């Protein structure tokens, strides 16, 4: 799937871009205003170049853990420590979500007692942690990965099987003199 | 009820569940209406309320078991599938608590099934921790709803026992009123409950046993852990605790979409750039790493061919090696490399041009079978240029020096993942020694097909600070795709190398030691490599697995005859998405075979492809070859062959079958 990321240096120096059409990363497409002619050569675009998939680590069983091994494709894109921190934090989140303890007991008993009607109004603990994870991934994307041309996809969208890291590449200046007509979104799906 | 799956939505699929519902609700209602008043009056007024609560519990669990998503895994996206390629093996081994467990490729869902996951043919999806497909609830029982199913069974047992017992008490007390309505109805109710009590009791007992052993129905029926150790059990008590108290895992399908906006704006930060300017052109025309990395990545990623991934491996190494010296390393660039709008001086442009030629030759080189000296020539050339160019900074080049490399090359005929051979070998006196090239594809093809875990082991080797770049191991399997086309490119490659040689000489004024630069040609190869390709066969690289060694030995010979006809490596491929059910015998076209289906004709040591007529016959075959398959120790045992275990299509074990 190839996605053109169009943006131009606006007044704030940043522009919105679009991302993939995945379930959770529904980025909005905002066509940039046509830049003044002398700035057109500075228009940059990034396109999806590659995807790296971080697989699950099943060495401890079927509990949700991801491999912290640093993939070679990211070798020149991001510092190893940053990436490993992200994965380790995600692993911590998942361990917390799957922990069998007081809260899970309570949840089970309450569910039984209410004939599982409680699920209609209450969010399970796992779902709460998933929301935390989504927020964390969003924050990591904004602060660390997007500046490096990477994007992390929430593993829940892939059935918790992989962490998908999209690698974007700088396509360089477009050099196009046309304005809004250069804005394009192409989705493969 | 499952959301999708042709079979599950057929009218006939609803028959058992409707029958079960009618029987349950109907019989219990009759019990409450006709029997309970007398029970409340005679025995205890608490009897009906207790029975009602129990019945409510039964209904709740029945509803949850019927309507809850069992843990359906969504189908993998195409991008993820592409990673494995056409010739990825059918099985992947994974080590779980010391036990080797096999992950099978799911042809329908396009991913390797996680451990304990199985594909339900009735519902046509993969389910996590798949237990069985229950026709009485017309739903798969898996990770998310196994608890409800188990509690349904348990509560149903108690409920049926209660109904039967109280009904019997009533009947025994009313033997005089044989033909009264209440009596008749109660007799009917107790006969229904009595009839189904034994099977339900048996099933409950069976699942109690499974929980205590930490197995799923699927695993029990297929005999997976009969002879061996079950890595998934945590002991009887912990298993029970997990069953009852574990948090409910989330639904994977049909999740609510969240919109998020993320700014991704080039120029991108690079690891070494955090402290540097994005672009710096030195006085001598050298570029900083920032530019190099950018260009490196640009060139690496823009082409869709897998060659660049290989290049990236070696490119990263010089970057890593020399970053402290801020030596500019000009990576070989793709012809369509797009540079940022950073100013470049003429010398660097010229360098880029030379490297471009180098890269052109390098890519096909990567894709060729690599036995010849051609592949790394361009790479070495460009690296040489760079090395020479920046030889002013002598010390940083010590990083390039890898004294073990020449030895490695001389000892091993086919050092498969040794990308450092691309680099110039600088002797301690600064003289450039051009390392011989090495082969990639034949060995990697074998590794790809036969030993997926070898990829991991290779990666592990890489990560253990060997001289093996990671991307090579990660991308070796992609060479097999391009190898078909690259045979002709070898000739082009040689021509380009000649051009490059000329270019190199024309760039001599950039290099301090241009005199020692030389394109590695056949004459510069290590003596071992200069021999016939077969000479590499007997000296396989010493990478952990025996399979890797075997594949190397066999494949190199096989490759000699025809690079495209590699039968042994096709036995496990899972081919294209539109797979037929048969693995085809090798041919030059069969490199893109379509054997990815539920036909595990995996012969790790035999390396013979066999046409698999049907998936049902593969298990016996599989078992027969298991003895020679070292990674599969306890997972699939002989007992498996004794069971006429069908493929995934039939592994949906019904309650009826268990009764």
mmCIF file of N, CA and C in Angstrom, chain B residues 567-659:
data_model
loop_
_atom_site.group_PDB
_atom_site.id
_atom_site.type_symbol
_atom_site.label_atom_id
_atom_site.label_comp_id
_atom_site.label_asym_id
_atom_site.label_seq_id
_atom_site.Cartn_x
_atom_site.Cartn_y
_atom_site.Cartn_z
ATOM 1 N N UNK B 567 14.400 -28.230 -6.072
ATOM 2 C CA UNK B 567 13.244 -28.978 -5.596
ATOM 3 C C UNK B 567 13.214 -29.063 -4.090
ATOM 4 N N UNK B 568 14.355 -29.237 -3.523
ATOM 5 C CA UNK B 568 14.340 -29.507 -2.101
ATOM 6 C C UNK B 568 13.845 -28.341 -1.306
ATOM 7 N N UNK B 569 14.005 -27.181 -1.861
ATOM 8 C CA UNK B 569 13.607 -26.027 -1.074
ATOM 9 C C UNK B 569 12.152 -25.679 -1.252
ATOM 10 N N UNK B 570 11.495 -26.412 -2.088
ATOM 11 C CA UNK B 570 10.120 -26.043 -2.361
ATOM 12 C C UNK B 570 9.145 -26.850 -1.540
ATOM 13 N N UNK B 571 9.674 -27.726 -0.766
ATOM 14 C CA UNK B 571 8.744 -28.626 -0.108
ATOM 15 C C UNK B 571 7.877 -27.918 0.895
ATOM 16 N N UNK B 572 8.323 -26.768 1.318
ATOM 17 C CA UNK B 572 7.590 -26.138 2.396
ATOM 18 C C UNK B 572 7.020 -24.796 2.030
ATOM 19 N N UNK B 573 7.194 -24.420 0.790
ATOM 20 C CA UNK B 573 6.830 -23.047 0.504
ATOM 21 C C UNK B 573 5.335 -22.880 0.557
ATOM 22 N N UNK B 574 4.953 -21.716 0.855
ATOM 23 C CA UNK B 574 3.521 -21.490 0.885
ATOM 24 C C UNK B 574 3.072 -20.563 -0.210
ATOM 25 N N UNK B 575 3.939 -20.404 -1.185
ATOM 26 C CA UNK B 575 3.529 -19.914 -2.484
ATOM 27 C C UNK B 575 2.655 -18.681 -2.502
ATOM 28 N N UNK B 576 1.853 -18.625 -3.494
ATOM 29 C CA UNK B 576 1.040 -17.446 -3.696
ATOM 30 C C UNK B 576 -0.236 -17.579 -2.913
ATOM 31 N N UNK B 577 -0.959 -16.544 -2.952
ATOM 32 C CA UNK B 577 -2.174 -16.544 -2.173
ATOM 33 C C UNK B 577 -3.210 -17.464 -2.784
ATOM 34 N N UNK B 578 -3.193 -17.502 -4.072
ATOM 35 C CA UNK B 578 -4.159 -18.379 -4.729
ATOM 36 C C UNK B 578 -3.557 -19.752 -4.817
ATOM 37 N N UNK B 579 -3.512 -20.399 -3.725
ATOM 38 C CA UNK B 579 -2.731 -21.637 -3.669
ATOM 39 C C UNK B 579 -3.582 -22.809 -4.063
ATOM 40 N N UNK B 580 -2.944 -23.685 -4.726
ATOM 41 C CA UNK B 580 -3.590 -24.973 -4.952
ATOM 42 C C UNK B 580 -3.259 -25.845 -3.773
ATOM 43 N N UNK B 581 -3.775 -26.983 -3.774
ATOM 44 C CA UNK B 581 -3.568 -27.817 -2.618
ATOM 45 C C UNK B 581 -2.384 -28.739 -2.769
ATOM 46 N N UNK B 582 -1.638 -28.564 -3.800
ATOM 47 C CA UNK B 582 -0.544 -29.494 -4.027
ATOM 48 C C UNK B 582 0.767 -28.748 -4.148
ATOM 49 N N UNK B 583 1.742 -29.305 -3.569
ATOM 50 C CA UNK B 583 3.080 -28.792 -3.807
ATOM 51 C C UNK B 583 3.575 -29.398 -5.092
ATOM 52 N N UNK B 584 4.106 -28.555 -5.905
ATOM 53 C CA UNK B 584 4.548 -29.065 -7.199
ATOM 54 C C UNK B 584 6.012 -29.451 -7.134
ATOM 55 N N UNK B 585 6.334 -30.368 -7.960
ATOM 56 C CA UNK B 585 7.732 -30.731 -8.044
ATOM 57 C C UNK B 585 8.508 -29.604 -8.658
ATOM 58 N N UNK B 586 9.784 -29.698 -8.440
ATOM 59 C CA UNK B 586 10.579 -28.556 -8.832
ATOM 60 C C UNK B 586 10.640 -28.403 -10.317
ATOM 61 N N UNK B 587 10.683 -27.201 -10.705
ATOM 62 C CA UNK B 587 10.951 -26.856 -12.084
ATOM 63 C C UNK B 587 11.373 -25.418 -12.044
ATOM 64 N N UNK B 588 11.775 -24.906 -13.141
ATOM 65 C CA UNK B 588 12.224 -23.529 -13.093
ATOM 66 C C UNK B 588 11.092 -22.588 -12.786
ATOM 67 N N UNK B 589 9.919 -22.987 -13.088
ATOM 68 C CA UNK B 589 8.797 -22.114 -12.804
ATOM 69 C C UNK B 589 8.228 -22.345 -11.431
ATOM 70 N N UNK B 590 8.658 -23.414 -10.825
ATOM 71 C CA UNK B 590 8.006 -23.748 -9.576
ATOM 72 C C UNK B 590 8.586 -22.981 -8.413
ATOM 73 N N UNK B 591 9.501 -22.119 -8.695
ATOM 74 C CA UNK B 591 9.985 -21.281 -7.619
ATOM 75 C C UNK B 591 8.873 -20.419 -7.092
ATOM 76 N N UNK B 592 7.921 -20.192 -7.921
ATOM 77 C CA UNK B 592 6.754 -19.463 -7.433
ATOM 78 C C UNK B 592 5.613 -20.431 -7.280
ATOM 79 N N UNK B 593 5.880 -21.449 -6.539
ATOM 80 C CA UNK B 593 4.865 -22.484 -6.484
ATOM 81 C C UNK B 593 3.702 -22.041 -5.636
ATOM 82 N N UNK B 594 2.704 -22.821 -5.706
ATOM 83 C CA UNK B 594 1.485 -22.461 -5.016
ATOM 84 C C UNK B 594 1.142 -23.520 -4.004
ATOM 85 N N UNK B 595 2.125 -23.947 -3.323
ATOM 86 C CA UNK B 595 1.853 -25.045 -2.407
ATOM 87 C C UNK B 595 1.438 -24.597 -1.039
ATOM 88 N N UNK B 596 1.009 -23.394 -0.951
ATOM 89 C CA UNK B 596 0.689 -22.912 0.379
ATOM 90 C C UNK B 596 -0.738 -23.282 0.708
ATOM 91 N N UNK B 597 -0.864 -24.305 1.372
ATOM 92 C CA UNK B 597 -2.202 -24.745 1.748
ATOM 93 C C UNK B 597 -2.037 -25.587 2.984
ATOM 94 N N UNK B 598 -3.022 -26.311 3.284
ATOM 95 C CA UNK B 598 -2.903 -27.119 4.486
ATOM 96 C C UNK B 598 -2.265 -28.448 4.183
ATOM 97 N N UNK B 599 -1.197 -28.424 3.482
ATOM 98 C CA UNK B 599 -0.552 -29.683 3.145
ATOM 99 C C UNK B 599 0.883 -29.639 3.624
ATOM 100 N N UNK B 600 1.073 -30.070 4.804
ATOM 101 C CA UNK B 600 2.411 -29.976 5.387
ATOM 102 C C UNK B 600 3.319 -31.108 4.954
ATOM 103 N N UNK B 601 3.692 -31.102 3.722
ATOM 104 C CA UNK B 601 4.627 -32.137 3.280
ATOM 105 C C UNK B 601 6.033 -31.669 3.583
ATOM 106 N N UNK B 602 6.290 -31.554 4.831
ATOM 107 C CA UNK B 602 7.569 -30.986 5.219
ATOM 108 C C UNK B 602 8.549 -32.099 5.479
ATOM 109 N N UNK B 603 9.613 -32.063 4.766
ATOM 110 C CA UNK B 603 10.630 -33.085 4.973
ATOM 111 C C UNK B 603 11.944 -32.373 5.218
ATOM 112 N N UNK B 604 12.209 -32.076 6.398
ATOM 113 C CA UNK B 604 13.385 -31.238 6.660
ATOM 114 C C UNK B 604 14.688 -31.882 6.254
ATOM 115 N N UNK B 605 14.730 -33.179 6.331
ATOM 116 C CA UNK B 605 16.005 -33.789 6.025
ATOM 117 C C UNK B 605 16.006 -34.454 4.682
ATOM 118 N N UNK B 606 14.865 -34.628 4.107
ATOM 119 C CA UNK B 606 14.836 -35.364 2.858
ATOM 120 C C UNK B 606 14.972 -34.442 1.664
ATOM 121 N N UNK B 607 14.426 -33.277 1.801
ATOM 122 C CA UNK B 607 14.544 -32.306 0.729
ATOM 123 C C UNK B 607 13.940 -32.791 -0.562
ATOM 124 N N UNK B 608 12.941 -33.577 -0.461
ATOM 125 C CA UNK B 608 12.294 -34.033 -1.686
ATOM 126 C C UNK B 608 10.876 -33.514 -1.710
ATOM 127 N N UNK B 609 10.557 -32.882 -2.749
ATOM 128 C CA UNK B 609 9.184 -32.408 -2.866
ATOM 129 C C UNK B 609 8.299 -33.530 -3.320
ATOM 130 N N UNK B 610 7.164 -33.606 -2.720
ATOM 131 C CA UNK B 610 6.220 -34.628 -3.156
ATOM 132 C C UNK B 610 4.880 -33.965 -3.383
ATOM 133 N N UNK B 611 4.236 -34.391 -4.387
ATOM 134 C CA UNK B 611 2.906 -33.852 -4.622
ATOM 135 C C UNK B 611 1.987 -34.384 -3.554
ATOM 136 N N UNK B 612 1.353 -33.475 -2.920
ATOM 137 C CA UNK B 612 0.480 -33.888 -1.819
ATOM 138 C C UNK B 612 -0.944 -33.920 -2.317
ATOM 139 N N UNK B 613 -1.502 -35.074 -2.391
ATOM 140 C CA UNK B 613 -2.848 -35.156 -2.983
ATOM 141 C C UNK B 613 -3.908 -34.492 -2.130
ATOM 142 N N UNK B 614 -3.840 -34.733 -0.871
ATOM 143 C CA UNK B 614 -4.849 -34.106 -0.027
ATOM 144 C C UNK B 614 -4.264 -33.847 1.322
ATOM 145 N N UNK B 615 -4.876 -32.937 1.979
ATOM 146 C CA UNK B 615 -4.296 -32.574 3.251
ATOM 147 C C UNK B 615 -4.512 -33.652 4.285
ATOM 148 N N UNK B 616 -5.477 -34.480 4.077
ATOM 149 C CA UNK B 616 -5.742 -35.484 5.086
ATOM 150 C C UNK B 616 -4.640 -36.517 5.137
ATOM 151 N N UNK B 617 -3.948 -36.658 4.086
ATOM 152 C CA UNK B 617 -2.926 -37.696 4.085
ATOM 153 C C UNK B 617 -1.592 -37.186 4.559
ATOM 154 N N UNK B 618 -1.545 -35.935 4.848
ATOM 155 C CA UNK B 618 -0.226 -35.392 5.147
ATOM 156 C C UNK B 618 0.215 -35.705 6.552
ATOM 157 N N UNK B 619 -0.716 -35.909 7.399
ATOM 158 C CA UNK B 619 -0.298 -36.145 8.763
ATOM 159 C C UNK B 619 0.481 -37.444 8.907
ATOM 160 N N UNK B 620 -0.018 -38.499 8.351
ATOM 161 C CA UNK B 620 0.791 -39.721 8.446
ATOM 162 C C UNK B 620 2.156 -39.527 7.823
ATOM 163 N N UNK B 621 2.150 -38.822 6.722
ATOM 164 C CA UNK B 621 3.433 -38.600 6.071
ATOM 165 C C UNK B 621 4.308 -37.749 6.942
ATOM 166 N N UNK B 622 3.693 -36.803 7.489
ATOM 167 C CA UNK B 622 4.423 -35.897 8.353
ATOM 168 C C UNK B 622 5.006 -36.657 9.522
ATOM 169 N N UNK B 623 4.180 -37.540 10.051
ATOM 170 C CA UNK B 623 4.653 -38.278 11.207
ATOM 171 C C UNK B 623 5.828 -39.154 10.839
ATOM 172 N N UNK B 624 5.751 -39.701 9.656
ATOM 173 C CA UNK B 624 6.821 -40.614 9.272
ATOM 174 C C UNK B 624 8.119 -39.882 9.098
ATOM 175 N N UNK B 625 8.020 -38.627 8.782
ATOM 176 C CA UNK B 625 9.261 -37.883 8.611
ATOM 177 C C UNK B 625 9.658 -37.166 9.880
ATOM 178 N N UNK B 626 8.833 -37.289 10.855
ATOM 179 C CA UNK B 626 9.118 -36.552 12.074
ATOM 180 C C UNK B 626 10.359 -37.056 12.763
ATOM 181 N N UNK B 627 10.600 -38.316 12.565
ATOM 182 C CA UNK B 627 11.752 -38.868 13.258
ATOM 183 C C UNK B 627 13.032 -38.223 12.788
ATOM 184 N N UNK B 628 12.994 -37.766 11.583
ATOM 185 C CA UNK B 628 14.204 -37.137 11.069
ATOM 186 C C UNK B 628 14.139 -35.631 11.153
ATOM 187 N N UNK B 629 13.193 -35.168 11.871
ATOM 188 C CA UNK B 629 13.040 -33.716 11.961
ATOM 189 C C UNK B 629 13.433 -33.286 13.361
ATOM 190 N N UNK B 630 14.558 -32.776 13.508
ATOM 191 C CA UNK B 630 15.014 -32.434 14.848
ATOM 192 C C UNK B 630 14.186 -31.370 15.550
ATOM 193 N N UNK B 631 13.703 -30.380 14.846
ATOM 194 C CA UNK B 631 12.998 -29.359 15.643
ATOM 195 C C UNK B 631 11.686 -29.841 16.211
ATOM 196 N N UNK B 632 11.139 -30.851 15.632
ATOM 197 C CA UNK B 632 9.810 -31.281 16.079
ATOM 198 C C UNK B 632 9.979 -32.475 16.991
ATOM 199 N N UNK B 633 10.119 -32.181 18.189
ATOM 200 C CA UNK B 633 10.409 -33.274 19.113
ATOM 201 C C UNK B 633 9.125 -33.789 19.721
ATOM 202 N N UNK B 634 8.608 -33.059 20.644
ATOM 203 C CA UNK B 634 7.460 -33.593 21.344
ATOM 204 C C UNK B 634 6.156 -33.102 20.765
ATOM 205 N N UNK B 635 6.238 -32.281 19.815
ATOM 206 C CA UNK B 635 5.022 -31.628 19.387
ATOM 207 C C UNK B 635 4.104 -32.579 18.641
ATOM 208 N N UNK B 636 4.644 -33.210 17.636
ATOM 209 C CA UNK B 636 3.838 -34.177 16.893
ATOM 210 C C UNK B 636 4.416 -35.546 17.126
ATOM 211 N N UNK B 637 3.648 -36.398 17.693
ATOM 212 C CA UNK B 637 4.201 -37.692 18.073
ATOM 213 C C UNK B 637 3.576 -38.775 17.233
ATOM 214 N N UNK B 638 4.012 -39.969 17.534
ATOM 215 C CA UNK B 638 3.502 -41.088 16.768
ATOM 216 C C UNK B 638 2.028 -41.254 16.987
ATOM 217 N N UNK B 639 1.585 -40.871 18.137
ATOM 218 C CA UNK B 639 0.175 -41.078 18.433
ATOM 219 C C UNK B 639 -0.679 -40.293 17.461
ATOM 220 N N UNK B 640 -0.103 -39.249 17.004
ATOM 221 C CA UNK B 640 -0.875 -38.428 16.092
ATOM 222 C C UNK B 640 -1.221 -39.204 14.852
ATOM 223 N N UNK B 641 -0.290 -40.015 14.426
ATOM 224 C CA UNK B 641 -0.571 -40.763 13.218
ATOM 225 C C UNK B 641 -1.603 -41.834 13.471
ATOM 226 N N UNK B 642 -1.737 -42.212 14.703
ATOM 227 C CA UNK B 642 -2.711 -43.259 14.957
ATOM 228 C C UNK B 642 -4.122 -42.722 14.914
ATOM 229 N N UNK B 643 -4.245 -41.436 15.077
ATOM 230 C CA UNK B 643 -5.578 -40.860 14.994
ATOM 231 C C UNK B 643 -5.838 -40.471 13.559
ATOM 232 N N UNK B 644 -6.982 -40.793 13.081
ATOM 233 C CA UNK B 644 -7.304 -40.341 11.723
ATOM 234 C C UNK B 644 -7.660 -38.883 11.764
ATOM 235 N N UNK B 645 -6.685 -38.145 12.139
ATOM 236 C CA UNK B 645 -6.999 -36.752 12.378
ATOM 237 C C UNK B 645 -7.098 -36.012 11.058
ATOM 238 N N UNK B 646 -8.158 -35.384 10.841
ATOM 239 C CA UNK B 646 -8.304 -34.655 9.582
ATOM 240 C C UNK B 646 -7.594 -33.324 9.622
ATOM 241 N N UNK B 647 -7.663 -32.652 8.556
ATOM 242 C CA UNK B 647 -7.028 -31.345 8.491
ATOM 243 C C UNK B 647 -7.857 -30.350 9.263
ATOM 244 N N UNK B 648 -7.464 -29.124 9.170
ATOM 245 C CA UNK B 648 -8.182 -28.115 9.921
ATOM 246 C C UNK B 648 -9.643 -28.085 9.539
ATOM 247 N N UNK B 649 -9.879 -28.513 8.344
ATOM 248 C CA UNK B 649 -11.263 -28.474 7.915
ATOM 249 C C UNK B 649 -12.166 -29.318 8.768
ATOM 250 N N UNK B 650 -11.615 -30.329 9.340
ATOM 251 C CA UNK B 650 -12.480 -31.205 10.095
ATOM 252 C C UNK B 650 -12.145 -31.212 11.570
ATOM 253 N N UNK B 651 -11.336 -30.286 11.956
ATOM 254 C CA UNK B 651 -10.921 -30.386 13.335
ATOM 255 C C UNK B 651 -11.944 -29.791 14.270
ATOM 256 N N UNK B 652 -12.984 -29.325 13.737
ATOM 257 C CA UNK B 652 -14.049 -28.823 14.594
ATOM 258 C C UNK B 652 -14.739 -30.013 15.240
ATOM 259 N N UNK B 653 -14.402 -30.183 16.445
ATOM 260 C CA UNK B 653 -14.939 -31.349 17.150
ATOM 261 C C UNK B 653 -16.260 -30.973 17.744
ATOM 262 N N UNK B 654 -17.223 -31.759 17.492
ATOM 263 C CA UNK B 654 -18.539 -31.413 17.987
ATOM 264 C C UNK B 654 -18.785 -32.102 19.303
ATOM 265 N N UNK B 655 -19.757 -31.604 19.955
ATOM 266 C CA UNK B 655 -20.146 -32.225 21.200
ATOM 267 C C UNK B 655 -20.589 -33.651 20.949
ATOM 268 N N UNK B 656 -21.289 -33.808 19.843
ATOM 269 C CA UNK B 656 -21.779 -35.146 19.544
ATOM 270 C C UNK B 656 -20.651 -36.134 19.391
ATOM 271 N N UNK B 657 -19.578 -35.641 18.811
ATOM 272 C CA UNK B 657 -18.457 -36.548 18.602
ATOM 273 C C UNK B 657 -17.831 -36.953 19.913
ATOM 274 N N UNK B 658 -17.944 -36.068 20.860
ATOM 275 C CA UNK B 658 -17.307 -36.359 22.131
ATOM 276 C C UNK B 658 -18.176 -37.242 23.001
ATOM 277 N N UNK B 659 -19.404 -37.282 22.682
ATOM 278 C CA UNK B 659 -20.305 -38.066 23.523
ATOM 279 C C UNK B 659 -20.114 -39.550 23.308
#
